């Protein structure tokens, strides 16, 4: 295993060096296909809109099928960029290498996972342990947390989601989510379900928190750009775009996937509600 990991690391470095110093790299592609995370999707869409305004000859297509499907698309060569709200798994790396691809990660932003409830819910703070107890089915009624005598409606992301895996790792600590939880396919769907259900609780990326839902203080910390960028908020994660190797300098793919490093890219990330990597 150690040898295989070493080989992967060497190959990754070689891919990066090759991309950085490839002679005569030119802007060849005019179509960029992006697939994956619904959390990263808004960043990719905003980047695409901005990039195409600068380069009308380039067409950038963004699909939001979830982090797992984004990884599959990159492995199968059906996308140029895989949006992922989690790091690629070892088995996904292995599958990619088997097909001659070398995933390279670009951290485009940092995100806090906000625990949200209906604005009418008087409960405003929980601990990570209490959230875990809710999703395990140990706490079943808002009355147990100082709220109304109403059964809690748990909303979760689908299991193919990077957001689900972040929640599973940082909140559930590998404990099983109760069978009574409802599963939906996107951050937007969780927000919609919570805003229409007074007894609901869900979790979404920071960029999906608006006035239609109420984000809770977790362990005494409210999720916002300052608490996430400072590392104080306990449920935070990096957001990724993966490419097959490091894109050649001078190509549209290179310019697009490094847009997050520019002043305009950082501005876009912050406007959407996520934390630019330069603030972390």
mmCIF file of C-alpha atoms in Angstrom:
data_model
loop_
_atom_site.group_PDB
_atom_site.id
_atom_site.type_symbol
_atom_site.label_atom_id
_atom_site.label_comp_id
_atom_site.label_asym_id
_atom_site.label_seq_id
_atom_site.Cartn_x
_atom_site.Cartn_y
_atom_site.Cartn_z
ATOM 1 C CA UNK A 1 0.000 0.000 0.000
ATOM 2 C CA UNK A 2 2.826 2.387 0.937
ATOM 3 C CA UNK A 3 4.456 1.758 -2.448
ATOM 4 C CA UNK A 4 1.223 2.390 -4.367
ATOM 5 C CA UNK A 5 0.622 5.631 -2.463
ATOM 6 C CA UNK A 6 4.194 6.720 -3.201
ATOM 7 C CA UNK A 7 3.734 5.942 -6.889
ATOM 8 C CA UNK A 8 0.526 7.949 -6.962
ATOM 9 C CA UNK A 9 2.265 10.897 -5.309
ATOM 10 C CA UNK A 10 5.163 10.755 -7.780
ATOM 11 C CA UNK A 11 2.778 10.533 -10.704
ATOM 12 C CA UNK A 12 0.763 13.473 -9.388
ATOM 13 C CA UNK A 13 3.875 15.624 -9.017
ATOM 14 C CA UNK A 14 5.000 14.621 -12.501
ATOM 15 C CA UNK A 15 1.615 15.604 -13.908
ATOM 16 C CA UNK A 16 1.773 18.994 -12.202
ATOM 17 C CA UNK A 17 5.338 19.682 -13.359
ATOM 18 C CA UNK A 18 4.495 18.576 -16.887
ATOM 19 C CA UNK A 19 1.506 20.892 -16.957
ATOM 20 C CA UNK A 20 3.384 23.843 -15.528
ATOM 21 C CA UNK A 21 6.286 23.693 -17.923
ATOM 22 C CA UNK A 22 4.778 22.180 -21.034
ATOM 23 C CA UNK A 23 6.298 24.139 -23.946
ATOM 24 C CA UNK A 24 4.037 25.685 -26.519
ATOM 25 C CA UNK A 25 0.866 25.201 -24.499
ATOM 26 C CA UNK A 26 -1.889 27.071 -26.294
ATOM 27 C CA UNK A 27 -5.553 27.785 -25.853
ATOM 28 C CA UNK A 28 -7.029 24.891 -27.805
ATOM 29 C CA UNK A 29 -10.306 23.821 -26.215
ATOM 30 C CA UNK A 30 -13.370 26.007 -26.519
ATOM 31 C CA UNK A 31 -15.727 23.774 -24.552
ATOM 32 C CA UNK A 32 -15.364 22.960 -20.863
ATOM 33 C CA UNK A 33 -17.622 20.371 -19.266
ATOM 34 C CA UNK A 34 -18.103 20.466 -15.490
ATOM 35 C CA UNK A 35 -20.008 17.917 -13.416
ATOM 36 C CA UNK A 36 -20.460 17.136 -9.716
ATOM 37 C CA UNK A 37 -21.272 18.748 -6.395
ATOM 38 C CA UNK A 38 -24.434 20.812 -5.920
ATOM 39 C CA UNK A 39 -22.528 22.795 -3.274
ATOM 40 C CA UNK A 40 -19.696 23.767 -5.611
ATOM 41 C CA UNK A 41 -22.132 24.141 -8.511
ATOM 42 C CA UNK A 42 -23.039 27.804 -7.803
ATOM 43 C CA UNK A 43 -19.337 28.723 -7.797
ATOM 44 C CA UNK A 44 -18.784 26.882 -11.079
ATOM 45 C CA UNK A 45 -21.838 28.539 -12.641
ATOM 46 C CA UNK A 46 -20.766 32.021 -11.542
ATOM 47 C CA UNK A 47 -17.225 31.382 -12.793
ATOM 48 C CA UNK A 48 -18.672 30.108 -16.091
ATOM 49 C CA UNK A 49 -20.854 33.184 -16.566
ATOM 50 C CA UNK A 50 -17.930 35.500 -15.855
ATOM 51 C CA UNK A 51 -15.455 33.537 -17.988
ATOM 52 C CA UNK A 52 -17.776 33.333 -20.993
ATOM 53 C CA UNK A 53 -18.377 37.096 -20.760
ATOM 54 C CA UNK A 54 -14.630 37.536 -21.254
ATOM 55 C CA UNK A 55 -14.339 34.770 -23.846
ATOM 56 C CA UNK A 56 -17.522 34.533 -25.958
ATOM 57 C CA UNK A 57 -15.920 31.801 -28.063
ATOM 58 C CA UNK A 58 -15.750 29.462 -25.041
ATOM 59 C CA UNK A 59 -18.719 27.409 -23.869
ATOM 60 C CA UNK A 60 -18.707 26.218 -20.253
ATOM 61 C CA UNK A 61 -21.384 23.696 -19.275
ATOM 62 C CA UNK A 62 -22.097 22.970 -15.590
ATOM 63 C CA UNK A 63 -24.069 19.926 -14.376
ATOM 64 C CA UNK A 64 -24.870 19.255 -10.715
ATOM 65 C CA UNK A 65 -25.141 15.512 -10.147
ATOM 66 C CA UNK A 66 -23.338 15.228 -6.790
ATOM 67 C CA UNK A 67 -19.678 14.795 -5.803
ATOM 68 C CA UNK A 68 -19.661 11.022 -6.347
ATOM 69 C CA UNK A 69 -21.023 11.348 -9.865
ATOM 70 C CA UNK A 70 -18.562 14.163 -10.557
ATOM 71 C CA UNK A 71 -15.712 11.818 -9.662
ATOM 72 C CA UNK A 72 -17.176 9.128 -11.943
ATOM 73 C CA UNK A 73 -17.421 11.614 -14.807
ATOM 74 C CA UNK A 74 -13.764 12.593 -14.443
ATOM 75 C CA UNK A 75 -12.717 8.943 -14.208
ATOM 76 C CA UNK A 76 -14.738 8.082 -17.332
ATOM 77 C CA UNK A 77 -13.450 11.120 -19.212
ATOM 78 C CA UNK A 78 -16.903 12.659 -19.708
ATOM 79 C CA UNK A 79 -16.069 15.926 -17.935
ATOM 80 C CA UNK A 80 -13.065 18.258 -17.781
ATOM 81 C CA UNK A 81 -13.658 19.356 -14.185
ATOM 82 C CA UNK A 82 -15.233 17.395 -11.328
ATOM 83 C CA UNK A 83 -16.801 19.639 -8.680
ATOM 84 C CA UNK A 84 -16.502 17.945 -5.281
ATOM 85 C CA UNK A 85 -17.426 19.032 -1.752
ATOM 86 C CA UNK A 86 -15.153 16.331 -0.353
ATOM 87 C CA UNK A 87 -11.701 15.016 -1.273
ATOM 88 C CA UNK A 88 -11.530 12.185 -3.754
ATOM 89 C CA UNK A 89 -11.508 8.736 -2.150
ATOM 90 C CA UNK A 90 -8.604 6.280 -2.494
ATOM 91 C CA UNK A 91 -10.769 3.898 -4.523
ATOM 92 C CA UNK A 92 -11.724 6.737 -6.872
ATOM 93 C CA UNK A 93 -8.042 7.660 -7.328
ATOM 94 C CA UNK A 94 -7.247 4.024 -8.035
ATOM 95 C CA UNK A 95 -10.069 3.776 -10.601
ATOM 96 C CA UNK A 96 -8.846 6.961 -12.284
ATOM 97 C CA UNK A 97 -5.233 5.767 -12.485
ATOM 98 C CA UNK A 98 -6.427 2.456 -13.893
ATOM 99 C CA UNK A 99 -7.999 4.416 -16.753
ATOM 100 C CA UNK A 100 -4.873 6.496 -17.297
ATOM 101 C CA UNK A 101 -6.127 9.629 -15.532
ATOM 102 C CA UNK A 102 -4.433 11.542 -12.718
ATOM 103 C CA UNK A 103 -6.854 13.608 -10.590
ATOM 104 C CA UNK A 104 -5.369 16.899 -9.388
ATOM 105 C CA UNK A 105 -7.206 18.831 -6.672
ATOM 106 C CA UNK A 106 -7.785 22.595 -6.767
ATOM 107 C CA UNK A 107 -9.194 24.004 -3.487
ATOM 108 C CA UNK A 108 -11.500 26.775 -4.749
ATOM 109 C CA UNK A 109 -13.196 27.833 -1.489
ATOM 110 C CA UNK A 110 -13.898 26.919 2.123
ATOM 111 C CA UNK A 111 -17.384 26.131 3.387
ATOM 112 C CA UNK A 112 -19.168 25.790 6.698
ATOM 113 C CA UNK A 113 -21.978 23.250 6.985
ATOM 114 C CA UNK A 114 -24.875 25.170 8.520
ATOM 115 C CA UNK A 115 -27.537 23.347 10.582
ATOM 116 C CA UNK A 116 -30.820 25.015 9.598
ATOM 117 C CA UNK A 117 -34.392 25.028 10.922
ATOM 118 C CA UNK A 118 -37.613 26.871 10.104
ATOM 119 C CA UNK A 119 -37.446 30.598 11.061
ATOM 120 C CA UNK A 120 -40.415 30.127 13.428
ATOM 121 C CA UNK A 121 -38.582 27.512 15.503
ATOM 122 C CA UNK A 122 -37.565 29.110 18.850
ATOM 123 C CA UNK A 123 -34.552 26.815 19.185
ATOM 124 C CA UNK A 124 -31.471 28.809 18.148
ATOM 125 C CA UNK A 125 -28.525 26.797 19.417
ATOM 126 C CA UNK A 126 -27.426 23.190 19.565
ATOM 127 C CA UNK A 127 -24.230 21.262 20.143
ATOM 128 C CA UNK A 128 -22.697 18.847 17.676
ATOM 129 C CA UNK A 129 -23.642 16.044 20.068
ATOM 130 C CA UNK A 130 -27.285 17.181 20.112
ATOM 131 C CA UNK A 131 -27.402 17.311 16.302
ATOM 132 C CA UNK A 132 -25.958 13.796 16.217
ATOM 133 C CA UNK A 133 -28.569 12.596 18.737
ATOM 134 C CA UNK A 134 -31.331 14.082 16.592
ATOM 135 C CA UNK A 135 -30.138 12.294 13.456
ATOM 136 C CA UNK A 136 -29.579 9.043 15.374
ATOM 137 C CA UNK A 137 -33.204 9.205 16.501
ATOM 138 C CA UNK A 138 -32.291 9.541 20.197
ATOM 139 C CA UNK A 139 -33.848 13.029 20.387
ATOM 140 C CA UNK A 140 -37.176 12.948 18.559
ATOM 141 C CA UNK A 141 -39.152 15.980 19.778
ATOM 142 C CA UNK A 142 -38.292 19.706 19.777
ATOM 143 C CA UNK A 143 -39.627 19.842 23.356
ATOM 144 C CA UNK A 144 -36.513 17.942 24.472
ATOM 145 C CA UNK A 145 -34.443 20.912 23.258
ATOM 146 C CA UNK A 146 -36.596 23.723 24.673
ATOM 147 C CA UNK A 147 -38.815 24.039 21.617
ATOM 148 C CA UNK A 148 -42.468 23.212 20.921
ATOM 149 C CA UNK A 149 -44.006 19.804 21.567
ATOM 150 C CA UNK A 150 -43.626 18.687 17.968
ATOM 151 C CA UNK A 151 -41.890 15.679 16.441
ATOM 152 C CA UNK A 152 -38.616 16.563 14.667
ATOM 153 C CA UNK A 153 -38.529 16.067 10.906
ATOM 154 C CA UNK A 154 -34.972 15.144 9.853
ATOM 155 C CA UNK A 155 -33.863 16.083 6.339
ATOM 156 C CA UNK A 156 -30.589 14.719 4.962
ATOM 157 C CA UNK A 157 -28.665 14.823 1.685
ATOM 158 C CA UNK A 158 -28.559 11.652 -0.389
ATOM 159 C CA UNK A 159 -25.695 9.270 0.395
ATOM 160 C CA UNK A 160 -23.878 10.001 -2.897
ATOM 161 C CA UNK A 161 -23.390 13.601 -1.806
ATOM 162 C CA UNK A 162 -20.120 15.060 -0.564
ATOM 163 C CA UNK A 163 -22.177 17.178 1.823
ATOM 164 C CA UNK A 164 -23.656 13.982 3.284
ATOM 165 C CA UNK A 165 -20.181 12.522 3.777
ATOM 166 C CA UNK A 166 -18.955 15.695 5.482
ATOM 167 C CA UNK A 167 -21.945 15.553 7.813
ATOM 168 C CA UNK A 168 -21.374 11.859 8.422
ATOM 169 C CA UNK A 169 -17.691 12.400 9.291
ATOM 170 C CA UNK A 170 -17.864 15.636 11.305
ATOM 171 C CA UNK A 171 -21.255 15.239 13.026
ATOM 172 C CA UNK A 172 -22.358 11.611 12.990
ATOM 173 C CA UNK A 173 -18.859 10.258 13.732
ATOM 174 C CA UNK A 174 -19.831 7.095 11.828
ATOM 175 C CA UNK A 175 -23.068 6.635 13.852
ATOM 176 C CA UNK A 176 -25.995 5.544 11.675
ATOM 177 C CA UNK A 177 -28.639 8.063 10.650
ATOM 178 C CA UNK A 178 -32.101 6.913 11.760
ATOM 179 C CA UNK A 179 -34.342 5.245 9.199
ATOM 180 C CA UNK A 180 -36.932 7.997 9.713
ATOM 181 C CA UNK A 181 -34.733 10.624 8.003
ATOM 182 C CA UNK A 182 -35.865 12.012 4.649
ATOM 183 C CA UNK A 183 -33.247 12.164 1.879
ATOM 184 C CA UNK A 184 -33.171 14.827 -0.847
ATOM 185 C CA UNK A 185 -30.905 15.398 -3.819
ATOM 186 C CA UNK A 186 -29.430 18.864 -3.348
ATOM 187 C CA UNK A 187 -28.628 21.693 -0.934
ATOM 188 C CA UNK A 188 -31.438 23.680 -2.524
ATOM 189 C CA UNK A 189 -33.902 20.843 -1.906
ATOM 190 C CA UNK A 190 -32.956 20.707 1.792
ATOM 191 C CA UNK A 191 -33.463 24.454 2.129
ATOM 192 C CA UNK A 192 -36.822 24.223 0.359
ATOM 193 C CA UNK A 193 -37.987 21.336 2.579
ATOM 194 C CA UNK A 194 -36.933 23.149 5.770
ATOM 195 C CA UNK A 195 -38.485 26.499 4.803
ATOM 196 C CA UNK A 196 -41.813 24.769 4.138
ATOM 197 C CA UNK A 197 -41.791 22.530 7.243
ATOM 198 C CA UNK A 198 -41.872 24.215 10.700
ATOM 199 C CA UNK A 199 -40.644 21.060 12.492
ATOM 200 C CA UNK A 200 -37.789 20.305 10.085
ATOM 201 C CA UNK A 201 -34.031 20.364 10.550
ATOM 202 C CA UNK A 202 -31.437 20.037 7.796
ATOM 203 C CA UNK A 203 -27.869 20.908 6.837
ATOM 204 C CA UNK A 204 -26.635 22.991 3.906
ATOM 205 C CA UNK A 205 -23.498 24.695 2.664
ATOM 206 C CA UNK A 206 -22.927 28.251 3.869
ATOM 207 C CA UNK A 207 -23.838 29.657 0.467
ATOM 208 C CA UNK A 208 -27.366 28.253 0.790
ATOM 209 C CA UNK A 209 -28.271 30.051 4.029
ATOM 210 C CA UNK A 210 -30.748 32.878 3.480
ATOM 211 C CA UNK A 211 -33.688 34.459 5.317
ATOM 212 C CA UNK A 212 -36.016 31.585 4.413
ATOM 213 C CA UNK A 213 -34.257 29.335 6.955
ATOM 214 C CA UNK A 214 -32.552 29.880 10.320
ATOM 215 C CA UNK A 215 -28.973 28.770 10.856
ATOM 216 C CA UNK A 216 -28.286 27.534 14.395
ATOM 217 C CA UNK A 217 -25.363 28.319 16.635
ATOM 218 C CA UNK A 218 -23.355 25.114 17.030
ATOM 219 C CA UNK A 219 -21.202 24.647 20.150
ATOM 220 C CA UNK A 220 -21.758 28.369 20.761
ATOM 221 C CA UNK A 221 -20.503 29.446 17.329
ATOM 222 C CA UNK A 222 -22.674 30.915 14.548
ATOM 223 C CA UNK A 223 -21.688 29.833 11.021
ATOM 224 C CA UNK A 224 -20.449 32.796 8.965
ATOM 225 C CA UNK A 225 -17.394 33.764 6.938
ATOM 226 C CA UNK A 226 -15.425 34.951 9.949
ATOM 227 C CA UNK A 227 -16.006 31.877 12.116
ATOM 228 C CA UNK A 228 -15.373 29.516 9.210
ATOM 229 C CA UNK A 229 -12.250 31.315 7.958
ATOM 230 C CA UNK A 230 -10.844 31.465 11.498
ATOM 231 C CA UNK A 231 -11.436 27.742 12.000
ATOM 232 C CA UNK A 232 -13.693 28.346 15.017
ATOM 233 C CA UNK A 233 -16.905 26.938 13.500
ATOM 234 C CA UNK A 234 -16.746 23.173 14.118
ATOM 235 C CA UNK A 235 -18.338 21.900 10.880
ATOM 236 C CA UNK A 236 -16.199 23.234 8.011
ATOM 237 C CA UNK A 237 -14.588 21.806 4.891
ATOM 238 C CA UNK A 238 -12.686 22.743 1.716
ATOM 239 C CA UNK A 239 -14.446 22.706 -1.668
ATOM 240 C CA UNK A 240 -12.657 21.251 -4.698
ATOM 241 C CA UNK A 241 -12.456 21.232 -8.455
ATOM 242 C CA UNK A 242 -10.557 18.186 -9.779
ATOM 243 C CA UNK A 243 -8.916 18.022 -13.202
ATOM 244 C CA UNK A 244 -7.192 15.176 -15.045
ATOM 245 C CA UNK A 245 -3.593 16.288 -14.512
ATOM 246 C CA UNK A 246 -2.608 19.929 -14.052
ATOM 247 C CA UNK A 247 -4.035 21.896 -17.020
ATOM 248 C CA UNK A 248 -1.510 23.241 -19.500
ATOM 249 C CA UNK A 249 -0.596 26.888 -19.072
ATOM 250 C CA UNK A 250 -2.233 29.067 -21.680
ATOM 251 C CA UNK A 251 -5.339 26.909 -22.051
ATOM 252 C CA UNK A 252 -8.850 28.011 -21.203
ATOM 253 C CA UNK A 253 -9.082 25.056 -18.798
ATOM 254 C CA UNK A 254 -6.067 26.352 -16.849
ATOM 255 C CA UNK A 255 -7.400 29.913 -16.784
ATOM 256 C CA UNK A 256 -10.839 28.714 -15.649
ATOM 257 C CA UNK A 257 -9.775 26.323 -12.907
ATOM 258 C CA UNK A 258 -7.352 28.882 -11.406
ATOM 259 C CA UNK A 259 -9.894 31.713 -11.518
ATOM 260 C CA UNK A 260 -10.413 31.311 -7.761
ATOM 261 C CA UNK A 261 -6.881 32.675 -7.238
ATOM 262 C CA UNK A 262 -7.650 35.982 -8.953
ATOM 263 C CA UNK A 263 -9.138 39.019 -7.234
ATOM 264 C CA UNK A 264 -12.325 38.660 -9.305
ATOM 265 C CA UNK A 265 -12.554 34.959 -8.509
ATOM 266 C CA UNK A 266 -12.263 35.636 -4.776
ATOM 267 C CA UNK A 267 -14.931 38.325 -5.103
ATOM 268 C CA UNK A 268 -17.290 35.871 -6.829
ATOM 269 C CA UNK A 269 -16.736 33.186 -4.168
ATOM 270 C CA UNK A 270 -17.528 35.680 -1.397
ATOM 271 C CA UNK A 271 -20.588 37.091 -3.182
ATOM 272 C CA UNK A 272 -22.080 33.601 -3.349
ATOM 273 C CA UNK A 273 -21.577 33.143 0.378
ATOM 274 C CA UNK A 274 -18.504 30.940 0.607
ATOM 275 C CA UNK A 275 -15.072 31.739 2.040
ATOM 276 C CA UNK A 276 -12.243 32.560 -0.427
ATOM 277 C CA UNK A 277 -9.136 30.465 0.213
ATOM 278 C CA UNK A 278 -7.124 33.670 0.627
ATOM 279 C CA UNK A 279 -9.090 34.393 3.817
ATOM 280 C CA UNK A 280 -8.533 30.994 5.331
#
